[in-house]
Short mmCIF file of C-alpha atoms and ligand atoms in Angstrom, two decimals:
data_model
loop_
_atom_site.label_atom_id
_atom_site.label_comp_id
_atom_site.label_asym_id
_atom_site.label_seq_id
_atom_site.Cartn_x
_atom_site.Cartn_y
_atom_site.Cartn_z
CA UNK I 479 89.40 135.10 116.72
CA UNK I 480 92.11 136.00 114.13
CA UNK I 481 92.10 135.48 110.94
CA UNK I 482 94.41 136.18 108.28
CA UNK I 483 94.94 136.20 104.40
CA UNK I 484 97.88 135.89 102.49
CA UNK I 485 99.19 138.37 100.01
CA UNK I 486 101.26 137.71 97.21
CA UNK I 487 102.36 139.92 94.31
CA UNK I 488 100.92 137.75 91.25
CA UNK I 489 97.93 138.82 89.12
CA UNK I 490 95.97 135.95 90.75
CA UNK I 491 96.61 136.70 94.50
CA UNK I 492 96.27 140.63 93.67
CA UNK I 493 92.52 140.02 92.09
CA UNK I 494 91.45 137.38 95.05
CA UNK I 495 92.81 140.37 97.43
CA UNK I 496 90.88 143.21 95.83
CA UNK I 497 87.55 141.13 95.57
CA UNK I 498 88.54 139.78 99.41
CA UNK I 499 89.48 143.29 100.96
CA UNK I 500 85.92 144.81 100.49
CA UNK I 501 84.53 142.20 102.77
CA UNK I 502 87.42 141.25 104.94
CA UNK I 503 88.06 144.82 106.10
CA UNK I 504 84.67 144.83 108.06
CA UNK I 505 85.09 141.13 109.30
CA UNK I 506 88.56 139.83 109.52
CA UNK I 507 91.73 140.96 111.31
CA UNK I 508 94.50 141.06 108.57
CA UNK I 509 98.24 140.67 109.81
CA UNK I 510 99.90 141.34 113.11
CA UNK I 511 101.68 144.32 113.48
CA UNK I 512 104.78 143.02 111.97
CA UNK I 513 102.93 141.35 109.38
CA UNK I 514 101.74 144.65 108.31
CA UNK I 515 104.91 146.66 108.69
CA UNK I 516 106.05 143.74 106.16
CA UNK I 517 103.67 143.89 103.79
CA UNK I 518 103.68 147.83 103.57
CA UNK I 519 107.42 147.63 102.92
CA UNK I 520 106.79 145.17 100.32
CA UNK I 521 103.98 147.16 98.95
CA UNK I 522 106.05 150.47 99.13
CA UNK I 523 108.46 148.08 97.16
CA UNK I 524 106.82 146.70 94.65
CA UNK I 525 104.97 150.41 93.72
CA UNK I 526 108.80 151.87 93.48
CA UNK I 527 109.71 148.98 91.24
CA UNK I 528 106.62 149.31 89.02
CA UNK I 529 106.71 153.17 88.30
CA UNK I 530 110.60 152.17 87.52
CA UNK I 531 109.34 152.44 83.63
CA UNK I 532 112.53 151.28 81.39
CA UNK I 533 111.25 151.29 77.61
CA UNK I 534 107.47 152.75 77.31
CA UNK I 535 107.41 151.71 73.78
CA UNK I 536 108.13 147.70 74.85
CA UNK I 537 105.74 148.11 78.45
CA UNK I 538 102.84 149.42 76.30
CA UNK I 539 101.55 146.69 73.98
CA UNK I 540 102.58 144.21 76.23
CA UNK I 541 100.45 146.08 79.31
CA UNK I 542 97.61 146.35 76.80
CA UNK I 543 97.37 143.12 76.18
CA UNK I 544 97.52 141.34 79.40
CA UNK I 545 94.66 143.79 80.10
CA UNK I 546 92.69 142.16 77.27
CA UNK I 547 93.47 138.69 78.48
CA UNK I 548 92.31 140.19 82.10
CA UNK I 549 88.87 141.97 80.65
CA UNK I 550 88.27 138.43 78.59
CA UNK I 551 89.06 136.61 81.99
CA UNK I 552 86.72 137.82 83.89
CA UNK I 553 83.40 136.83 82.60
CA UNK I 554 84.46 133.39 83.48
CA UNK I 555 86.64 134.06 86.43
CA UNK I 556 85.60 131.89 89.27
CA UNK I 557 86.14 132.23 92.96
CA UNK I 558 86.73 128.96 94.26
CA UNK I 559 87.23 128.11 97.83
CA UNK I 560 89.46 125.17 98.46
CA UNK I 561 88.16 123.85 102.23
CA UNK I 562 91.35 121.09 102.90
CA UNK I 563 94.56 123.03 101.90
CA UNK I 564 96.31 119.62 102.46
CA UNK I 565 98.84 118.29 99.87
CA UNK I 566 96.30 117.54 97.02
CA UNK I 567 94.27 120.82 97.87
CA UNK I 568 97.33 122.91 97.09
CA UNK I 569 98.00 120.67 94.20
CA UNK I 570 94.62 121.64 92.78
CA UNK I 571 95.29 125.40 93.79
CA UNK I 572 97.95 125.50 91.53
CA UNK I 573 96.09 124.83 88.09
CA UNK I 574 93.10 126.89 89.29
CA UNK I 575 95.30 130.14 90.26
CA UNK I 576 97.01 129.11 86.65
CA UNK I 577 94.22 129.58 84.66
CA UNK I 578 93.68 133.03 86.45
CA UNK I 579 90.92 131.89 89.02
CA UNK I 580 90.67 133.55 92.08
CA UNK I 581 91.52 131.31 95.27
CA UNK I 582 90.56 131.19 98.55
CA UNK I 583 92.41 128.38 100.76
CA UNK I 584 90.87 127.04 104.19
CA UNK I 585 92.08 124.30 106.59
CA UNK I 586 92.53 122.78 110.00
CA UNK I 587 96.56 123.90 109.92
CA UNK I 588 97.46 127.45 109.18
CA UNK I 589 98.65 127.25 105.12
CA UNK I 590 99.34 130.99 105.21
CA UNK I 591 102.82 130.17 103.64
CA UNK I 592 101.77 127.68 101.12
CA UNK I 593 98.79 129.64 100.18
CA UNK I 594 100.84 132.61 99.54
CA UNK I 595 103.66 131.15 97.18
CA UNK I 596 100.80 129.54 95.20
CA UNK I 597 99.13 133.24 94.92
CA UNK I 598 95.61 131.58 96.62
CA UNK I 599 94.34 133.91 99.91
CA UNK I 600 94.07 131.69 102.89
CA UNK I 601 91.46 132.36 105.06
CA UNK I 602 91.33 130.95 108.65
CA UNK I 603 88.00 131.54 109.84
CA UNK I 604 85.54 129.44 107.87
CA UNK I 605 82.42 132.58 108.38
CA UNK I 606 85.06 135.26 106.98
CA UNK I 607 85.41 132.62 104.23
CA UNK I 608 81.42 131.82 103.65
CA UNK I 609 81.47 135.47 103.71
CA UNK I 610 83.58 136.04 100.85
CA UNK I 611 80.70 134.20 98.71
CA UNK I 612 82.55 131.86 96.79
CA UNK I 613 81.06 130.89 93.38
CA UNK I 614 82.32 127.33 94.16
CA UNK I 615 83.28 125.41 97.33
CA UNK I 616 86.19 122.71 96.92
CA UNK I 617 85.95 120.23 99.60
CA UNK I 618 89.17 118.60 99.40
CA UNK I 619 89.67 117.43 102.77
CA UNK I 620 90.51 113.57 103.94
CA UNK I 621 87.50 111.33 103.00
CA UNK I 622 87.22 110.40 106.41
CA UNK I 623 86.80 114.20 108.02
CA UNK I 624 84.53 115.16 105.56
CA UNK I 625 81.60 114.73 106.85
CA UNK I 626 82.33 116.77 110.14
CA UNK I 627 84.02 119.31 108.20
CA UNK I 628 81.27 119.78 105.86
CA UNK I 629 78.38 119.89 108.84
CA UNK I 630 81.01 122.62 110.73
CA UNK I 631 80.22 125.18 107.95
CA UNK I 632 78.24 128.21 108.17
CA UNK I 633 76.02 127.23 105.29
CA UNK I 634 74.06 130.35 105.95
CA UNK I 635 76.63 132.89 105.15
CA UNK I 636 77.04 131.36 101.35
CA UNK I 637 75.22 132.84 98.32
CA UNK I 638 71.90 130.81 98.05
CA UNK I 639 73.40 129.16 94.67
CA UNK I 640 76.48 128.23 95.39
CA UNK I 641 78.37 125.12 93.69
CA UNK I 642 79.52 122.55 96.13
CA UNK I 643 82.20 120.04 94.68
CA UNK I 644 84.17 117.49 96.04
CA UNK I 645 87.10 116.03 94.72
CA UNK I 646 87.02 112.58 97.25
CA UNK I 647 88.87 109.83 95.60
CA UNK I 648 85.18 107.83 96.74
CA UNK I 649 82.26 109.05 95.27
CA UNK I 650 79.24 107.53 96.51
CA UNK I 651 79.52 108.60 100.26
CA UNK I 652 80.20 112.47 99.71
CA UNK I 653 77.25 112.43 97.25
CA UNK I 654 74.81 111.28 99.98
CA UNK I 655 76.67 113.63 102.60
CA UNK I 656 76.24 116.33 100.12
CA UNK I 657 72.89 115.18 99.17
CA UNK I 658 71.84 114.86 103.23
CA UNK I 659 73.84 118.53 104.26
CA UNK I 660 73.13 120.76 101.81
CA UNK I 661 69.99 122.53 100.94
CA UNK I 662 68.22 122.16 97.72
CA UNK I 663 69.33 125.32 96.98
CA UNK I 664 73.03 124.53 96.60
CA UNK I 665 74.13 122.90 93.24
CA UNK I 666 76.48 119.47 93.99
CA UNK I 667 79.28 118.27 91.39
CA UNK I 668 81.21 115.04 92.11
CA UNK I 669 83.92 114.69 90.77
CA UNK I 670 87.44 112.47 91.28
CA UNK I 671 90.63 114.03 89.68
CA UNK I 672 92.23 110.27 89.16
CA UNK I 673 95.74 112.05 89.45
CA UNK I 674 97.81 113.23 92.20
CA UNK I 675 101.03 115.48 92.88
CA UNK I 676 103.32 112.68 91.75
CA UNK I 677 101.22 111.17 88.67
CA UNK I 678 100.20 114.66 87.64
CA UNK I 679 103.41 116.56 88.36
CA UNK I 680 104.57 117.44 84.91
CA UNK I 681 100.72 117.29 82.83
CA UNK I 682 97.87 116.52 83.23
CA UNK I 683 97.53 115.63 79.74
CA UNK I 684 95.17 112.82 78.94
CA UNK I 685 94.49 111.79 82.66
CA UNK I 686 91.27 110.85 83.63
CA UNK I 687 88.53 113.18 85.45
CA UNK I 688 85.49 111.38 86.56
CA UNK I 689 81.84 114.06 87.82
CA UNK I 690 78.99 113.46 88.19
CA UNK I 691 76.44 116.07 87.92
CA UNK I 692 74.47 115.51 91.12
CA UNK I 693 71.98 118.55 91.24
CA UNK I 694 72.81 121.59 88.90
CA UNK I 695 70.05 124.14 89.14
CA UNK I 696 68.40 124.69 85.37
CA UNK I 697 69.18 128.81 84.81
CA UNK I 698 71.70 129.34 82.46
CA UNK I 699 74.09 130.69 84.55
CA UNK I 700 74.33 128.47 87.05
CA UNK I 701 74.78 125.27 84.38
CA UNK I 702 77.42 127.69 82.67
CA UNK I 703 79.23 127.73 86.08
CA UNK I 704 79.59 124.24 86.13
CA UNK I 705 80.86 124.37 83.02
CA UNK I 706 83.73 127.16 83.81
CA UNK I 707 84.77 124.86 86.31
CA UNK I 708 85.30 121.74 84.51
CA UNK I 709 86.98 123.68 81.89
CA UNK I 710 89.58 123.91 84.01
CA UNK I 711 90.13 119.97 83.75
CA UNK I 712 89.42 120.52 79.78
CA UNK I 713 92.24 122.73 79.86
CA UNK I 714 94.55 121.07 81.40
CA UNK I 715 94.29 118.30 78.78
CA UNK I 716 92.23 115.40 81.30
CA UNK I 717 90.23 112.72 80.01
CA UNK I 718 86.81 113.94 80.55
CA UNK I 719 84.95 110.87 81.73
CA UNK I 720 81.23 111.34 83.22
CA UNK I 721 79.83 108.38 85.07
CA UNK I 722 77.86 108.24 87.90
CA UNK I 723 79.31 107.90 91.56
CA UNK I 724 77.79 104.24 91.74
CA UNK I 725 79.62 103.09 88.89
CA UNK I 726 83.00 105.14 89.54
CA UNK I 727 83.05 103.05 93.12
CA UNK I 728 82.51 99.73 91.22
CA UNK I 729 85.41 100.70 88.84
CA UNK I 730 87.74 102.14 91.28
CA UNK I 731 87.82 99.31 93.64
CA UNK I 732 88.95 97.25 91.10
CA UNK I 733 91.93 99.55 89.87
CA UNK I 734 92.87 102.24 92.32
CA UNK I 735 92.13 100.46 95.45
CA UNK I 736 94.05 97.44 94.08
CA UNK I 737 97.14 99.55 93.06
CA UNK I 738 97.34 101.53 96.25
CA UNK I 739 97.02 98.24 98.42
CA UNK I 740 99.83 96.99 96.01
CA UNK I 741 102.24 99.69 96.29
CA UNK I 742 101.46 99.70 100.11
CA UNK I 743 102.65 95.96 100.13
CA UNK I 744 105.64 96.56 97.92
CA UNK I 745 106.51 99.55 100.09
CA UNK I 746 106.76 97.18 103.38
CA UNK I 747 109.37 94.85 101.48
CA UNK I 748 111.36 98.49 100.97
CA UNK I 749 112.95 97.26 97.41
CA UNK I 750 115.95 99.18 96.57
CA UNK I 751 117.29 100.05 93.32
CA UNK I 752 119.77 97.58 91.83
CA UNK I 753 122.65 97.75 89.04
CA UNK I 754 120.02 95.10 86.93
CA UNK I 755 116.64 96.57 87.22
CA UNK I 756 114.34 95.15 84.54
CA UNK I 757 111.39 97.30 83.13
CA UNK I 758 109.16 95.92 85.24
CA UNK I 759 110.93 95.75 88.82
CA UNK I 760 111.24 99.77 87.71
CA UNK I 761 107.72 99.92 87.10
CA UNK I 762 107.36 98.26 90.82
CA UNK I 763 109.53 101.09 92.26
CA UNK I 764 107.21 103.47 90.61
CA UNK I 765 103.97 102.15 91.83
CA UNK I 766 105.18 102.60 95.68
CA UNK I 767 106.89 106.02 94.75
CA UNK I 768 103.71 106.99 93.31
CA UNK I 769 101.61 105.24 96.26
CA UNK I 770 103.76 106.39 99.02
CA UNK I 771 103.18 110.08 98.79
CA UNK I 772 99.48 109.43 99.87
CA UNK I 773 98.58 109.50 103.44
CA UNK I 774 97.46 106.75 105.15
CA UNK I 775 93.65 108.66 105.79
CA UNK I 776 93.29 108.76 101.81
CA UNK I 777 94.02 104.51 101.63
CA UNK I 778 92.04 104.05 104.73
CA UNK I 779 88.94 105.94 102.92
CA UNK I 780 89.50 104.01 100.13
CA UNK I 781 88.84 100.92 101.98
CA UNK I 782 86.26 102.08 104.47
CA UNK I 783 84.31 104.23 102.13
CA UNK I 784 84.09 101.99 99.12
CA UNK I 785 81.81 99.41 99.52
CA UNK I 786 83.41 97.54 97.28
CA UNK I 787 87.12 97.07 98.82
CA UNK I 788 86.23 94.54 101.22
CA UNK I 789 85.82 92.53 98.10
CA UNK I 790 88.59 93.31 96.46
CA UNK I 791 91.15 92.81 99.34
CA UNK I 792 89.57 88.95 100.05
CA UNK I 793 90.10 88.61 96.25
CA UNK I 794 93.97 89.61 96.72
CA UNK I 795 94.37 87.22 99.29
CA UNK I 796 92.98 84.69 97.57
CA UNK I 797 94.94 85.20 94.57
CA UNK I 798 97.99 84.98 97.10
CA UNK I 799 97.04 81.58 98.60
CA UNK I 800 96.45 80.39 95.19
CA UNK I 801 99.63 80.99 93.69
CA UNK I 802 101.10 79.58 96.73
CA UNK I 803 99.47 76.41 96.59
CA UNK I 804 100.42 75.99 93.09
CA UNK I 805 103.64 76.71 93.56
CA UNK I 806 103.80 74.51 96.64
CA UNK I 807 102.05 71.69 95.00
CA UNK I 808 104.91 71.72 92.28
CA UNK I 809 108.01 71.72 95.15
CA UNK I 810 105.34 68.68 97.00
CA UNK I 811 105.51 67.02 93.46
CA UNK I 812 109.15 67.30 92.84
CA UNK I 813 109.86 65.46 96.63
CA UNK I 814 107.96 62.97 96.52
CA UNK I 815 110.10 62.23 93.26
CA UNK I 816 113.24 62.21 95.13
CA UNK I 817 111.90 60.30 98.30
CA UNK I 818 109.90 57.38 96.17
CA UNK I 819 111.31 57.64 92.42
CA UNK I 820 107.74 58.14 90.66
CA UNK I 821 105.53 60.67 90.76
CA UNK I 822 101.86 60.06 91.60
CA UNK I 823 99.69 59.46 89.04
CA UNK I 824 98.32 62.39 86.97
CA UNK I 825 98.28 65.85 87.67
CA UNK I 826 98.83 66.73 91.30
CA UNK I 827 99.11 70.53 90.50
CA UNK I 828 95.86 71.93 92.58
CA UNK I 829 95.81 74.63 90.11
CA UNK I 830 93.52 77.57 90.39
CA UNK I 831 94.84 79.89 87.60
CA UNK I 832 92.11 82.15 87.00
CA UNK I 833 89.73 83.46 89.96
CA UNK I 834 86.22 84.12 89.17
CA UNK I 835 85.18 87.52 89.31
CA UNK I 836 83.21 86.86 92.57
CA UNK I 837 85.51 86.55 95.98
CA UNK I 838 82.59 84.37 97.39
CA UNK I 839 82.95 82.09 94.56
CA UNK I 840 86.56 81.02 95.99
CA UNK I 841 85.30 81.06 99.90
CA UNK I 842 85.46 77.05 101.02
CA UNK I 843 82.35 75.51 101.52
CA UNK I 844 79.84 76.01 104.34
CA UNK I 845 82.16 79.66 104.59
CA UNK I 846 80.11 82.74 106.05
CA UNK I 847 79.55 84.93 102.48
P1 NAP P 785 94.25 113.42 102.87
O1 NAP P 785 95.07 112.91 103.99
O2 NAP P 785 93.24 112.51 102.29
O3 NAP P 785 93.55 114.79 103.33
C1 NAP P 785 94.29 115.82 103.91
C2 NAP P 785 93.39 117.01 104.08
O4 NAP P 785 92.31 116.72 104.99
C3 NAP P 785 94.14 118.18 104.70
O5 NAP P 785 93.69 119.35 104.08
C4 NAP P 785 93.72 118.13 106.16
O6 NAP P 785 93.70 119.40 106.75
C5 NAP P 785 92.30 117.64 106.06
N1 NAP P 785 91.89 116.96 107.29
C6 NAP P 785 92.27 115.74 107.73
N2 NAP P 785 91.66 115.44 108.89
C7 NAP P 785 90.89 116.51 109.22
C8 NAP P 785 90.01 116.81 110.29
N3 NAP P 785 89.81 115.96 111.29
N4 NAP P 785 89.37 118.00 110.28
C9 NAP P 785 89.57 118.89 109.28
N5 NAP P 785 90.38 118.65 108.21
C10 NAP P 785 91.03 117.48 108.19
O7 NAP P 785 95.31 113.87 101.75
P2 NAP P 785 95.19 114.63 100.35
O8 NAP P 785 96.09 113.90 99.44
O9 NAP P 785 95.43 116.06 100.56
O10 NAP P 785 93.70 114.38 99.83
C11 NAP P 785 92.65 115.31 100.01
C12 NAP P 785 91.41 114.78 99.32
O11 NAP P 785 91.64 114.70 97.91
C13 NAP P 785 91.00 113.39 99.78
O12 NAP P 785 89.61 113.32 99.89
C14 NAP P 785 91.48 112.49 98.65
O13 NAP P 785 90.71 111.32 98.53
C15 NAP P 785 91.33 113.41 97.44
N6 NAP P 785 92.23 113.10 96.33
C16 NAP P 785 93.56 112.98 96.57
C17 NAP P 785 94.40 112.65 95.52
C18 NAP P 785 95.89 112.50 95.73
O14 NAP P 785 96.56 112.04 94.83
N7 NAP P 785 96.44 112.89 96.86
C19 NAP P 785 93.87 112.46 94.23
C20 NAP P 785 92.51 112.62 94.03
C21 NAP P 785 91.69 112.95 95.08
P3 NAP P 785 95.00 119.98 107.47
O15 NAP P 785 96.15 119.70 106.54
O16 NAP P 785 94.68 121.41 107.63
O17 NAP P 785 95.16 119.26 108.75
#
């Protein structure tokens, strides 16, 4: 089978490439021939430009000190594997190749490109990638693949200790996937980055990051990698939110399950921009810009993998038929007035402004609950 890793010239990509060549050079075929004549002209390059020395005095501190940053980096360095290189994977590759991790990118589709603009090495074979022994595993692949993905990986290839996380915008089913699949040996972290490419574009500043830690082993160093990893998140600015899965679900049916249904309705009536747009029709075209970008997999698991969805889509509907009837019992109110010149006697509205928190609670009688 052939595999292959992408190079690029950045600090990040170099580091992931020296820690990956070690190990790849016994197990992994690197580039086709052209590939290769490519990279060694680039190579040959890039060595020309960097013994082209201009002002020694300038290079110097400024060479010493990004060696500093580099010594002080790498007691917390990580090497994450990303398995799902999909739009949010790469989105997440980004921040973590940022803060001078070292990435490794797997997927179903070849992300050689994409994974060497970010400066992350993508690996096609997932034992050449086991085999790099990642300190942490991403899995950041659509909720509803992730089971099969997870059970198609050579577990047995991995350091004993290593950190599985997921970043599934559900939380309950990976953690009893992860819980099922992995051995005890493996630490789990939950967690649900509650931004995306389009929310998150220009900051992650103040954005909430839900984990849960599921099973982190007791040594020192393994609860200290956990902690490198969210301090990624920290970094970035996010809200730091721990919670357990259960209660994330409960939550997150409630808000993101009712805003992506909502932009997903608004999107079907395809609103357009207008000369008049008030602050909140703008705030409408918003919702299904930032709802759009999503695939239909990531809505779908957020219906079929939250237990709580069902609940909140019969709620939506209800909420519909309510308003209607109110607003139809007005217009029946207002033609009866025309056809017999008095309205009925007291209030005719059949008014249900409020719904109780329970769907059930608004089924008709003798309804199947
Ligand atoms: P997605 O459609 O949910 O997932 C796409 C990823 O899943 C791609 O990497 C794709 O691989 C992989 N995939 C799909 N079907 C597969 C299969 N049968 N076998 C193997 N891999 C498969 O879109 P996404 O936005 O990138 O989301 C990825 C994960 O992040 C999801 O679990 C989602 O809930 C979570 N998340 C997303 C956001 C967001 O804003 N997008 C925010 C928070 C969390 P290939 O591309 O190689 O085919």
């Amino acid at each position: 089978m052939i595999s292959s890793i992408a190079i690029q010239s950045t600090p990040a990509a170099q580091c992931a490439i020296a820690g990956t060549s070690r190990l790849l050079h016994r197990h992994v075929h690197l580039f086709s021939p052209l590939q290769h004549h490519h990279h060694r002209r680039q190579h040959h390059h890039s060595r020309r430009r960097s013994l082209r020395v201009r002002a020694i005095d300038a290079a110097q501190p400024y060479d010493l000190e990004a060696r500093l940053v580099m010594r002080l980096n790498q007691s917390t360095r990580l090497k994450i594997a990303i398995i799902g290189f999909g739009n949010f994977g790469q989105f997440l590759a980004k921040a973590f190749v940022r803060q001078g991790h070292i990435v490794y990118a797997h997927s179903r589709s070849n992300y050689l490109l994409a994974a060497e603009s970010i400066g992350a090495a993508f690996v096609s074979d997932p034992h050449d990638l086991c085999e790099l022994h990642p300190d942490v595993m991403v899995i950041c692949t659509s909720i509803i693949s992730t089971e099969s993905v997870l059970r198609s990986l050579p577990l047995q290839r991995l350091r004993r200790n290593t950190l599985f996380v997921d970043v599934l915008s559900v939380k309950e089913f990976p953690k009893n996937i992860f819980l099922q699949v992995l051995p005890p040996h493996f630490d789990i972290l939950c967690t649900h980055p509650m931004f995306g490419p389009e929310s998150g574009k220009h900051s992650w500043q103040n954005l909430p990051f839900v984990f849960d830690k599921v099973r982190i082993g007791g040594e020192d160093s393994r609860q200290a990698r956990v902690e490198n990893f969210l301090d990624i998140f920290r970094n970035e600015g996010c809200r730091m939110v721990e919670m357990s899965c259960e209660e994330h679900d409960k939550y997150a049916a409630g808000t993101q399950f009712i805003t992506h249904t909502t932009g997903r309705i608004l999107e079907k009536l395809q609103l357009e921009s207008t000369p008049i747009n008030t602050k909140g029709y703008e705030t409408l075209l918003d919702l299904v810009e930032n709802t759009s970008g999503d695939s239909f997999d990531l809505y779908y698991g957020l219906f079929m993998y939250n237990e709580n969805a069902m609940e909140q889509l019969e709620r939506l509907d209800l909420a519909f038929e309510a308003l209607k009837k109110e607003l139809f019992g007005l217009l029946h109110e207002v033609l009866r007035k025309q056809l017999f010149g008095k309205s009925e006697e007291g209030d005719v509205r059949p008014v249900l402004e409020k719904l109780p928190k329970k769907a059930s609670r608004l089924l008709p009688p003798g309804a199947p609950q």
